[in-house]
Coordinates of C-alpha atoms and ligand atoms in Angstrom, one line a residue:
X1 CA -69.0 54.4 214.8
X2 CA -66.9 57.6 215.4
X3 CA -66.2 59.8 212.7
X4 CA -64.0 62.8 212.4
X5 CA -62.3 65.2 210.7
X6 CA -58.4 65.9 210.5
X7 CA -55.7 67.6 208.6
X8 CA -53.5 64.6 209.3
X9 CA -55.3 61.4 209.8
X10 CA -53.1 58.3 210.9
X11 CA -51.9 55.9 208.4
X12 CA -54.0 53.0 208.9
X13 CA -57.0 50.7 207.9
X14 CA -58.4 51.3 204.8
X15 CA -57.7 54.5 202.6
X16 CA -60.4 55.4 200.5
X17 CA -60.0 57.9 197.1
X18 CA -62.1 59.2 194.6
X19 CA -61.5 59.0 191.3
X20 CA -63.2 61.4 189.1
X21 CA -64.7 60.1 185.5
X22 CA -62.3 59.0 182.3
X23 CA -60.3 57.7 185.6
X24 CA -59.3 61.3 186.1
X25 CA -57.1 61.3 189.4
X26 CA -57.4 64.4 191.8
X27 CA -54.0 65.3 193.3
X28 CA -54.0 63.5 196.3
X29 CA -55.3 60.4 194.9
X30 CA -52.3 60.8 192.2
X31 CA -50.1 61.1 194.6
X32 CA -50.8 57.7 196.0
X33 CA -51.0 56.1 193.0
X34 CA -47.1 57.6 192.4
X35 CA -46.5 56.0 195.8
X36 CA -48.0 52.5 195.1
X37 CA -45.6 52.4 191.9
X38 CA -48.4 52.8 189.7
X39 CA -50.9 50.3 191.4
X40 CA -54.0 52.8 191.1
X41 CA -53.8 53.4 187.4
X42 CA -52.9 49.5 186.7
X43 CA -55.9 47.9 188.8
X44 CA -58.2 50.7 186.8
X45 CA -57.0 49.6 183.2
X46 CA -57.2 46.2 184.6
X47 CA -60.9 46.3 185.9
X48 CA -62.4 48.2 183.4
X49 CA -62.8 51.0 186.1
X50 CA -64.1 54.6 185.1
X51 CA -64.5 56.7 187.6
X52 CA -68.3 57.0 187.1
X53 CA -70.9 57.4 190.2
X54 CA -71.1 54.4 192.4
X55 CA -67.9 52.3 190.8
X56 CA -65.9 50.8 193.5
X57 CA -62.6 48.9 192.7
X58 CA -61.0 47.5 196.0
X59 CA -56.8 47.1 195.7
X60 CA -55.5 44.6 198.7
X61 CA -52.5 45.2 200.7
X62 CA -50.4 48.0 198.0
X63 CA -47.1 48.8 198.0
X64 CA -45.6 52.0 199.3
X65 CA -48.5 52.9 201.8
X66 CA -48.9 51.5 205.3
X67 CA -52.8 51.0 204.8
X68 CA -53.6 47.7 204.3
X69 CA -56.4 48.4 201.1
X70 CA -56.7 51.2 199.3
X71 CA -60.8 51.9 197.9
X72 CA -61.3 53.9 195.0
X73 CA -64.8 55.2 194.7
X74 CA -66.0 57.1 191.5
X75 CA -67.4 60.3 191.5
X76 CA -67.7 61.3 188.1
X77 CA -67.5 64.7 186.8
X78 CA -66.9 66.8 189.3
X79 CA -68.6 69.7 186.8
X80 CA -72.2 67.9 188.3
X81 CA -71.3 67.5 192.0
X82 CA -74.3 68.7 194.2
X83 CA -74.2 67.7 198.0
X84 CA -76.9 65.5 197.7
X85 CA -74.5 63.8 195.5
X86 CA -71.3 63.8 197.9
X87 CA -74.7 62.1 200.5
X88 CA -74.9 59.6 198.1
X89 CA -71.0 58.6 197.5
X90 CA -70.9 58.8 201.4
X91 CA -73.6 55.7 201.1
X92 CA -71.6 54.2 198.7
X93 CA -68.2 54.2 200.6
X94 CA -70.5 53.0 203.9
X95 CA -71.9 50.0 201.8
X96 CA -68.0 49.0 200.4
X97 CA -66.2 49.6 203.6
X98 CA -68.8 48.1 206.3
X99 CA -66.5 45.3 207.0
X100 CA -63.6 47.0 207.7
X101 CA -62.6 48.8 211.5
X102 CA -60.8 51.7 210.5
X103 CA -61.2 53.8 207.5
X104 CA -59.5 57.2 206.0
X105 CA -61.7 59.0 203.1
X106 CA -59.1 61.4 201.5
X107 CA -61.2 63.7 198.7
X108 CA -58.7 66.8 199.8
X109 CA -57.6 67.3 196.6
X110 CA -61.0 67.6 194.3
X111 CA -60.9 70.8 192.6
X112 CA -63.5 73.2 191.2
X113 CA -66.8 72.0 192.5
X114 CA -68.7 75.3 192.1
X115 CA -70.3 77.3 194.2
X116 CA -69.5 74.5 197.5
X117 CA -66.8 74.8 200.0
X118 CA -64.7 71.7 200.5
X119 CA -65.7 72.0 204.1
X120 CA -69.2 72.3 203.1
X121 CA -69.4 69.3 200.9
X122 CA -67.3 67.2 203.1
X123 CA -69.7 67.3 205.9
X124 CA -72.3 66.1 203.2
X125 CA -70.3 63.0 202.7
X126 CA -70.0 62.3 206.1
X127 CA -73.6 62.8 206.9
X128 CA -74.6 60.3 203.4
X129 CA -72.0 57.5 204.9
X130 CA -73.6 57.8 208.5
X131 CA -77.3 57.8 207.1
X132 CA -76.6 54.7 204.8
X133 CA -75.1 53.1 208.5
X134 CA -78.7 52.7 210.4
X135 CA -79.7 49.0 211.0
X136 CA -82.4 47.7 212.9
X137 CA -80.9 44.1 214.1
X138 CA -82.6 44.5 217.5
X139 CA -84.5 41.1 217.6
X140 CA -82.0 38.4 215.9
X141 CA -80.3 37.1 218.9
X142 CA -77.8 34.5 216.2
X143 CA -76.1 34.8 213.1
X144 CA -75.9 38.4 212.8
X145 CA -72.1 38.6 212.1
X146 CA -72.6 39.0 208.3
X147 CA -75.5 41.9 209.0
X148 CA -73.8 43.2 211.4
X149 CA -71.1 46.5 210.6
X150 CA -67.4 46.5 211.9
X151 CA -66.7 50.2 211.0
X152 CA -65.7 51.9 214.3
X153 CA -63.2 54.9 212.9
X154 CA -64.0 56.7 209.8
X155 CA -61.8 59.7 209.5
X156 CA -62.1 62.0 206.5
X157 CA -59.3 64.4 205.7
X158 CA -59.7 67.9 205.4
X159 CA -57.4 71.0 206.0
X160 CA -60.5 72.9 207.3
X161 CA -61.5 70.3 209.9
X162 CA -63.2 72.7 212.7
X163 CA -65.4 74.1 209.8
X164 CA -66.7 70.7 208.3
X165 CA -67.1 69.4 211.8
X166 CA -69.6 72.5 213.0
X167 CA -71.4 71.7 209.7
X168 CA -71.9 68.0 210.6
X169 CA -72.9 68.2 213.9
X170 CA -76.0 70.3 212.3
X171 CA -76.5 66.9 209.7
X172 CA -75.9 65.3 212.3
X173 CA -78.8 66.2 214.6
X174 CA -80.6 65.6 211.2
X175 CA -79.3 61.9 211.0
X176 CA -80.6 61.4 214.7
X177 CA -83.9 62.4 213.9
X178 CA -84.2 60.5 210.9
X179 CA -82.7 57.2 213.3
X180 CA -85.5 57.8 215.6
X181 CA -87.9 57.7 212.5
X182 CA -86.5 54.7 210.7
X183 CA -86.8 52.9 214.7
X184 CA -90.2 53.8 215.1
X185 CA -91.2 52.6 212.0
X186 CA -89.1 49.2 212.1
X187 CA -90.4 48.1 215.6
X188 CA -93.4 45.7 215.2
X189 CA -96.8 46.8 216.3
X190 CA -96.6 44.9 219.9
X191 CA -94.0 46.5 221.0
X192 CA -95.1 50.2 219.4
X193 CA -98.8 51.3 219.9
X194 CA -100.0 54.7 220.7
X195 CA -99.5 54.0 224.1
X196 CA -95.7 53.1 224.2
X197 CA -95.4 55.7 221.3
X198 CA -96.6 58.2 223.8
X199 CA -94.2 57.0 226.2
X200 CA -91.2 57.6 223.9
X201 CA -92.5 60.9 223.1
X202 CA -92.3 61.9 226.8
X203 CA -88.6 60.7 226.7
X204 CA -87.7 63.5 224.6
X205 CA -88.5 66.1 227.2
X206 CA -85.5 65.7 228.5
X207 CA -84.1 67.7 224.8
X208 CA -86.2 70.4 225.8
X209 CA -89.7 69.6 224.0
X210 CA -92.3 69.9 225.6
X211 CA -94.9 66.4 225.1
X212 CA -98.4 66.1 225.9
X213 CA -100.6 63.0 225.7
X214 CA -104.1 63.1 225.6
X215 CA -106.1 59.6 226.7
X216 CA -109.3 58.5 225.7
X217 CA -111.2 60.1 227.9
X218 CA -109.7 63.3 226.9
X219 CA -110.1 62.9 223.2
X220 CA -113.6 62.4 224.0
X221 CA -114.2 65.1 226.0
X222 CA -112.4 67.3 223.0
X223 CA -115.2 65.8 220.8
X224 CA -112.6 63.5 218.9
X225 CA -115.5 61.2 217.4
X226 CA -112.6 60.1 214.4
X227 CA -110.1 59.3 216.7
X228 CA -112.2 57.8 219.4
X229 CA -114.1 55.5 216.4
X230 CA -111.0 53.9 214.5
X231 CA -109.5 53.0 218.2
X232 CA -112.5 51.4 219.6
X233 CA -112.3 48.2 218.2
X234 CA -108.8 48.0 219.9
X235 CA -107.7 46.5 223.7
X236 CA -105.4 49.4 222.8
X237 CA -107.0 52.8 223.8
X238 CA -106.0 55.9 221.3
X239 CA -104.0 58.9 222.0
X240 CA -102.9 62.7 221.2
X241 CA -99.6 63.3 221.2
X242 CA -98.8 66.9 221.2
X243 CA -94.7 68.0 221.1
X244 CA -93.7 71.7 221.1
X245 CA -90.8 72.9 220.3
X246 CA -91.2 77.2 220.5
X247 CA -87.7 78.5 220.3
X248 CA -88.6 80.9 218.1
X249 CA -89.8 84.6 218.0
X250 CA -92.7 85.3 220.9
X251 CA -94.7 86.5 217.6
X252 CA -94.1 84.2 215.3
X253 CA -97.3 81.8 214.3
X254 CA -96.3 78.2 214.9
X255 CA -95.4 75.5 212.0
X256 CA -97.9 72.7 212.8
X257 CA -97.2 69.1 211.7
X258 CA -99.9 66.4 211.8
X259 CA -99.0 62.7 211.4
X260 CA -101.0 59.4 211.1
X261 CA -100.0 57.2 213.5
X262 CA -102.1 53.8 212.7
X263 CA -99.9 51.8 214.6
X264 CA -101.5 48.3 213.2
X265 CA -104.0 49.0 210.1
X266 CA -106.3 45.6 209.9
X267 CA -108.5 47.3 208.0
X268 CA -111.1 46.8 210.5
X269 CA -114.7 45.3 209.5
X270 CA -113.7 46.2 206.2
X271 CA -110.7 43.8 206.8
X272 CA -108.0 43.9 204.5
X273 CA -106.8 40.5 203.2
X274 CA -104.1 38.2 204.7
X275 CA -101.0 38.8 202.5
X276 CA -98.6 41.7 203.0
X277 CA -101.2 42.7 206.4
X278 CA -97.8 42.6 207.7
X279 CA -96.6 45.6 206.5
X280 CA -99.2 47.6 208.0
X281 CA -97.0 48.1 211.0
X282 CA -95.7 51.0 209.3
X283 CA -99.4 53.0 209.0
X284 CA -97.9 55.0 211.8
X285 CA -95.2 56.5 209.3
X286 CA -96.5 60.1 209.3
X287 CA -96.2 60.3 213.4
X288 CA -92.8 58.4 212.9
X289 CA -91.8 61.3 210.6
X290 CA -93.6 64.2 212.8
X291 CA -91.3 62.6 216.3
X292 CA -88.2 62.4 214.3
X293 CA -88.2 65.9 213.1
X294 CA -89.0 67.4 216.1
X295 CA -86.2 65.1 217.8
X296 CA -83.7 67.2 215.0
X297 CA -85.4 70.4 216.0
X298 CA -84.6 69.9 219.2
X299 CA -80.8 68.7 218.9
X300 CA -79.7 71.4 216.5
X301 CA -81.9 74.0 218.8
X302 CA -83.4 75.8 215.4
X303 CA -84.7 79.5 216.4
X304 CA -88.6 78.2 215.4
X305 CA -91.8 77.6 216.7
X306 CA -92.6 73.9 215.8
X307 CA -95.7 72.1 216.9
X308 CA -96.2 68.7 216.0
X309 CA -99.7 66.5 216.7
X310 CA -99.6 62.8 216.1
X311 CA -102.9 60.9 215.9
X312 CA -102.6 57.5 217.4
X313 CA -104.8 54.1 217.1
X314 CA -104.8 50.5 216.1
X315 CA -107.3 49.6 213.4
X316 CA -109.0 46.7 214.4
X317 CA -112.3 44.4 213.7
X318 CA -113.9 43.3 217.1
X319 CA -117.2 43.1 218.7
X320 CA -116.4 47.0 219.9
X321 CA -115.0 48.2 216.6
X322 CA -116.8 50.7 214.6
X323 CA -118.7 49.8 211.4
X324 CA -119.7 50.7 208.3
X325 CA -122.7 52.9 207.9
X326 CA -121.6 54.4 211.2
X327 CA -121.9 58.1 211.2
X328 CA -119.6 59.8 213.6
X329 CA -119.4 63.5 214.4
X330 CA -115.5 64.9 214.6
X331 CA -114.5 67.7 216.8
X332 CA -114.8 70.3 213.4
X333 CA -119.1 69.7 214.0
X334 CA -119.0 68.1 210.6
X335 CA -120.6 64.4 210.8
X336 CA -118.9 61.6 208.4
X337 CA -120.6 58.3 207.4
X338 CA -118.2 55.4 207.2
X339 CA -118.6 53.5 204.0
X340 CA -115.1 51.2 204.7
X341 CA -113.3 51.2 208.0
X342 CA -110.2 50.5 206.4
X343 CA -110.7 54.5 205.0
X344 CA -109.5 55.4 208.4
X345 CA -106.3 57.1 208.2
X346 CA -108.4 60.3 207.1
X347 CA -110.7 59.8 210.2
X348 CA -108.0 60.6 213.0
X349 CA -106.3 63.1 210.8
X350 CA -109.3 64.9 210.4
X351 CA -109.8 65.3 214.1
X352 CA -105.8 65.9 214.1
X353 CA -106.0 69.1 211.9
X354 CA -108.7 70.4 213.1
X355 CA -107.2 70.5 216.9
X356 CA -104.0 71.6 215.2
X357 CA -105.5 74.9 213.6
X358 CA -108.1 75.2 216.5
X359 CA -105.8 75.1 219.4
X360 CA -102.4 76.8 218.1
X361 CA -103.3 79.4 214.4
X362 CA -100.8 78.4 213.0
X363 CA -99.1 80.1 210.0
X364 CA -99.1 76.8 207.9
X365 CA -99.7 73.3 208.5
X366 CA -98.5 70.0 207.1
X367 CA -99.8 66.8 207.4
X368 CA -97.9 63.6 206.8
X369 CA -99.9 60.0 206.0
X370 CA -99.5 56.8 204.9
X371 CA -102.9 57.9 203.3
X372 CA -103.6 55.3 200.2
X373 CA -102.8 52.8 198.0
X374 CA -103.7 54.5 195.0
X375 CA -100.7 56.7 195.5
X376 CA -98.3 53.6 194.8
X377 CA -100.8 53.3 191.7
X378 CA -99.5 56.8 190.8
X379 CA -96.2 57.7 192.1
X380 CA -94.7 54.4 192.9
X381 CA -91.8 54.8 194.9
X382 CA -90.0 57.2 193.5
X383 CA -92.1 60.8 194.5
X384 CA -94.3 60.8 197.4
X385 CA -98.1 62.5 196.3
X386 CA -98.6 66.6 197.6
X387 CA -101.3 68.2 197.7
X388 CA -102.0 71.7 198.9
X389 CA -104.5 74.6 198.7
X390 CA -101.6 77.0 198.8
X391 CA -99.4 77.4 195.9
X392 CA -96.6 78.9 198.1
X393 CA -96.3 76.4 200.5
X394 CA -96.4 73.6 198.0
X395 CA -93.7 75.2 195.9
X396 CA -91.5 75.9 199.3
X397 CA -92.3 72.0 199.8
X398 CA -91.6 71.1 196.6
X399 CA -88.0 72.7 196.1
X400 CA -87.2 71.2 199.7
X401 CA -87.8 67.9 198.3
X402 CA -85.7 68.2 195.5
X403 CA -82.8 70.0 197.6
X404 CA -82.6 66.7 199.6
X405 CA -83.5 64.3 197.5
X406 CA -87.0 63.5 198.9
X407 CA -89.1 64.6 195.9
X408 CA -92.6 64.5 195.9
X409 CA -95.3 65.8 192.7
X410 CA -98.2 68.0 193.6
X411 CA -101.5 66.0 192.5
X412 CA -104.7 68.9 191.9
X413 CA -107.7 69.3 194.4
X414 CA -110.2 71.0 192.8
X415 CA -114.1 71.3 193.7
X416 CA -115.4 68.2 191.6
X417 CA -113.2 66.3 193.5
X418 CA -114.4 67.7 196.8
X419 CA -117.7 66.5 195.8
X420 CA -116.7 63.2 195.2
X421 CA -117.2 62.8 199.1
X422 CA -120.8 64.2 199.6
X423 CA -122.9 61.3 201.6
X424 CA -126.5 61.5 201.3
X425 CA -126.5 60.7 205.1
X426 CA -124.2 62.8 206.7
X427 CA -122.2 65.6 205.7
X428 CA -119.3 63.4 203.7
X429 CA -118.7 60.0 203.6
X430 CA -115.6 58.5 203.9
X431 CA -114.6 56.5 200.6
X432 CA -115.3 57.8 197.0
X433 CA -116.6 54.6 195.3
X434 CA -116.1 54.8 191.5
X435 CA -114.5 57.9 191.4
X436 CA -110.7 56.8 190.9
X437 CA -108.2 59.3 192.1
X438 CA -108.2 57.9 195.7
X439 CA -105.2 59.7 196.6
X440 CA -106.7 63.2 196.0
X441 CA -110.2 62.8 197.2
X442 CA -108.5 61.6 200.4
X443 CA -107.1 65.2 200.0
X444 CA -110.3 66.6 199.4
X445 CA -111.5 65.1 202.5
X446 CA -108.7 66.2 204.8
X447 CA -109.4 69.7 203.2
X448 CA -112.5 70.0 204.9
X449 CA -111.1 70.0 208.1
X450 CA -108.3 72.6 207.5
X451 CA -110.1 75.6 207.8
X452 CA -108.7 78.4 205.8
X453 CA -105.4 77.5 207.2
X454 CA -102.7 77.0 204.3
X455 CA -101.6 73.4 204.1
X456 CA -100.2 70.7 202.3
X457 CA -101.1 66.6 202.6
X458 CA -98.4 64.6 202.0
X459 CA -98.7 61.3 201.0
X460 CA -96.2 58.7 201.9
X461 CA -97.5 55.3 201.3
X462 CA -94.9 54.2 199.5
X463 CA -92.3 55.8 200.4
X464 CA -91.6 55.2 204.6
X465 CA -91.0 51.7 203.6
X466 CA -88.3 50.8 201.2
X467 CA -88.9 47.0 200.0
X468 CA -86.3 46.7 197.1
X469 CA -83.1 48.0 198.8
X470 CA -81.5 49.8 196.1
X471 CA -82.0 53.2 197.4
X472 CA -78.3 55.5 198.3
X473 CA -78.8 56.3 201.7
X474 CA -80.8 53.7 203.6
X475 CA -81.4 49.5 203.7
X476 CA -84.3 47.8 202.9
X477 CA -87.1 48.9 205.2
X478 CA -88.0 52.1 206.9
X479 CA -86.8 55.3 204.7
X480 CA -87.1 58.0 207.6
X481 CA -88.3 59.8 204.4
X482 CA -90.1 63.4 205.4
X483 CA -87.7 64.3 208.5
X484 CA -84.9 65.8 205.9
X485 CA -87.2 67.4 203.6
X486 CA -89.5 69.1 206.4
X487 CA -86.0 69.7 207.7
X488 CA -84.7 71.8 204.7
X489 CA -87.7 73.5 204.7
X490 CA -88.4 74.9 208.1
X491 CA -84.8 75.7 207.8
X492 CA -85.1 77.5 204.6
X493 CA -88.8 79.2 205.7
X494 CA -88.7 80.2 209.1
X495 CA -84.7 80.3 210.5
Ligands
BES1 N1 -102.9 52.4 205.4 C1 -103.7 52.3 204.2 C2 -102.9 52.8 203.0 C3 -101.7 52.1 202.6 C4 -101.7 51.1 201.6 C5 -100.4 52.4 203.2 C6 -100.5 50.5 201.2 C7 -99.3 51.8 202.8 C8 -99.3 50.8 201.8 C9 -105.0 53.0 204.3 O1 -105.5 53.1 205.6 C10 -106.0 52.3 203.5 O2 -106.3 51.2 203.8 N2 -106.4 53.0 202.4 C11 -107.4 52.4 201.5 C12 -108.4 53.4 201.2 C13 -109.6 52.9 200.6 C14 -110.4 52.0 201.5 C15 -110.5 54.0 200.1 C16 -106.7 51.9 200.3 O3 -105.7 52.6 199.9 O4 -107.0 50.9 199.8
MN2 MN1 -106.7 51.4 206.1
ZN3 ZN1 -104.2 53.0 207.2

């Protein structure tokens, strides 16, 4: 799919026009409804069409025109347009328009949107129709036709075209990153294991990041007892990946981000039950995230220092795998007795952050997990759980959220929480049995290994997978959701 931007797009395909609410036509869509004889203002009365948010009304083959369908998408009142709107009516036409080769979106004429250039905005809605475009269709080999999209030319029509295209390219490298997310996290776990993921890390070196990967042995001899446990019940060995991306000031403290990267979570001894096991190919969400973003930093070469660690290893129950009542020391010193080995996100990420505020003192540091259940219990899937020991940071977090539509809501840590994981054994243990609020004392446990470094936990259980499909800018499946709002803010932060 190609798209561009031009003062004077050809006459052909499909034309698509917005019509704003109480069927209010902007100029240009008025002037093709002149041009149709009327068409455009008969087919709304006809259908019962608005102009709200989302309406679509199709008109075949119309007089007067040389397109072969005209698409009339509502947009509402134009009074409420934000560009996380225009992202979303860009998924909308996307959705209508799949079918068709060769489209022209023609919203020149929308007056008064405050405070956005038309440029600005327009790159918006081309960004939202090439996000809501990703599909993973990689292993069906027949019948695809009806999945498959036939859009090849989408040209949107703009008098400022040089301007919205510089803006795009920057959404753009966004919408890569994101891609390589929603890939990552699609792929089933025999083909995507900390070992291949490591591979496709080192691919991206030739963007200018620079990728380590730490083996076994290594994680070991860095004193990795978290990471080294949860993988050793696997024929697949655990890894470190560590990706750099310092192209910003020689002084400035890095931005470290930490992802879970369970790759397959079985649960372990503590085995989790047959149905929906499946979706556990997606514990590895976090990393997904922490690759895809610093694929975007990369592309649209942001003036920051970046450093991203991704703890890697397949949860599994075997004759080597670790076991309850195990106590394990983690490279912090501190010594945790397992109570479930299904608690084992929090084991690798604990080794993760500490190595992450260890090795590079970074200014803050964000760490993104499938974490818990319990925040499905609390959140659903419409806000992914924060928590932070920083009220700065999680405010910076939390308006980047809502700026691109990937909100979260800050859950508390406080001290009785904390003591919630207090083992009699070891120093903490790594369930809280009883205690309810598993989402935060998972927090509270990560917070041990921290430091005094500021830092935020996000929790993204149920929000990297999308299993309803109703959502504006992506299909059923893997969300890519972090990569836009960690985006926004390193952007806003640090550049
Ligand atoms: N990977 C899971 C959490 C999860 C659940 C992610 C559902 C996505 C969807 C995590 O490792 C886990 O098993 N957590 C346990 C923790 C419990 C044993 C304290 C949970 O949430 O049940
Ligand atoms: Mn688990
Ligand atoms: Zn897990």
């Amino acid at each position: 799919m190609e798209i561009i931007f031009s003062p004077t797009p050809e006459e052909k395909g499909v034309l698509v026009l917005p019509v704003c609410s109480k069927k209010t036509l902007p100029t240009s869509s008025a002037m093709y409804d002149t041009q149709t004889y009327g068409h455009l203002s008969k087919a709304m009365d006809a259908a019962n069409f608005s102009g709200k948010t989302d309406e679509v009304l199709r008109l075949y083959a119309p007089a007067g025109t040389n397109y072969s369908q005209i698409v009339l998408v509502g947009i509402g009142d134009t009074s409420t347009l934000t560009l996380q709107k225009f992202e979303e009516i860009g998924g909308t036409i996307f959705k209508t328009v799949q079918k068709e080769t060769s489209i022209v979106v023609d919203f020149s004429d929308i007056q008064k949107i405050k405070n956005l250039k038309s440029f600005e905005w327009s790159a918006h809605l081309a960004a939202g129709l090439e996000l809501r475009s990703f599909k993973f269709l990689k292993y069906k080999t027949k019948n695809t036709q009806h999945l498959e999209s036939k859009l090849k030319n989408v040209t949107f029509k703009i008098a400022e075209d040089s301007l919205a295209q510089a803006i795009f390219s920057q959404l753009k490298a966004v919408t890569e990153g994101v891609f390589l997310t929603r890939t990552l996290v699609s792929e089933p776990p025999n083909v995507i294991y900390p070992e291949s993921m490591g591979d496709i890390a080192k691919t991206l070196s030739k963007i200018g990041l620079k990728v380590e990967v730490y083996s076994k042995k290594d994680v070991e001899r860095l004193g990795m007892g978290g990471l080294v446990a949860v993988g050793q019940g696997s024929a697949k060995e655990p890894k470190l990946i560590v990706i750099q991306w310092m192209n910003g000031p020689k002084d400035q403290k890095p931005v470290a981000l930490v992802g879970k990267g369970v790759t397959f979570d079985t649960g372990g001894i503590s085995i989790k039950p047959a149905a929906n096991m499946e979706h556990m190919k997606y514990d590895m969400g976090g990393s997904g995230v922490v690759i895809g973003l610093m694929k975007t930093l990369a592309l649209r070469k942001a003036k920051v220092n970046v450093v991203g660690v991704m703890a890697m290893a397949e949860n599994m129950p075997s004759g080597t795998a670790y076991k309850p009542a195990d106590i394990l020391t983690t490279m912090s010193g501190q010594t945790i007795e397992v109570q479930n080995t299904d608690a084992e996100g929090r084991l690798i990420l604990a080794d993760a952050l500490w190595y992450a505020q260890d090795r590079f003192k970074p200014q803050v540091m964000v760490d993104l997990a499938t974490l818990t259940g319990a925040v499905g219990v609390a959140l659903g899937d419409q806000h992914a759980g924060l928590m932070s020991n920083n009220h700065e940071l999680a405010a910076k977090l939390l308006k980047a959220g809502d700026d691109v539509n990937e909100p979260m809501w800050r859950l508390p840590l406080t001290e009785n929480y904390d003591k919630c994981m207090d083992s009699d054994v070891a120093d903490m243990k790594n369930i809280s049995a009883g205690a309810g609020a598993g989402t935060i004392t998972a927090g509270q446990f990560l917070q041990r290994f921290v430091n005094d470094t500021p830092w935020a936990h996000i929790d993204i259980a149920f929000m990297a997978w999308d299993k309803k499909g109703n959502k504006p800018l992506c299909e059923k499946g893997a969300t890519g959701y972090g990569v836009r709002l960690l985006n926004k803010y390193i952007k806003d932060s640090f550049e």
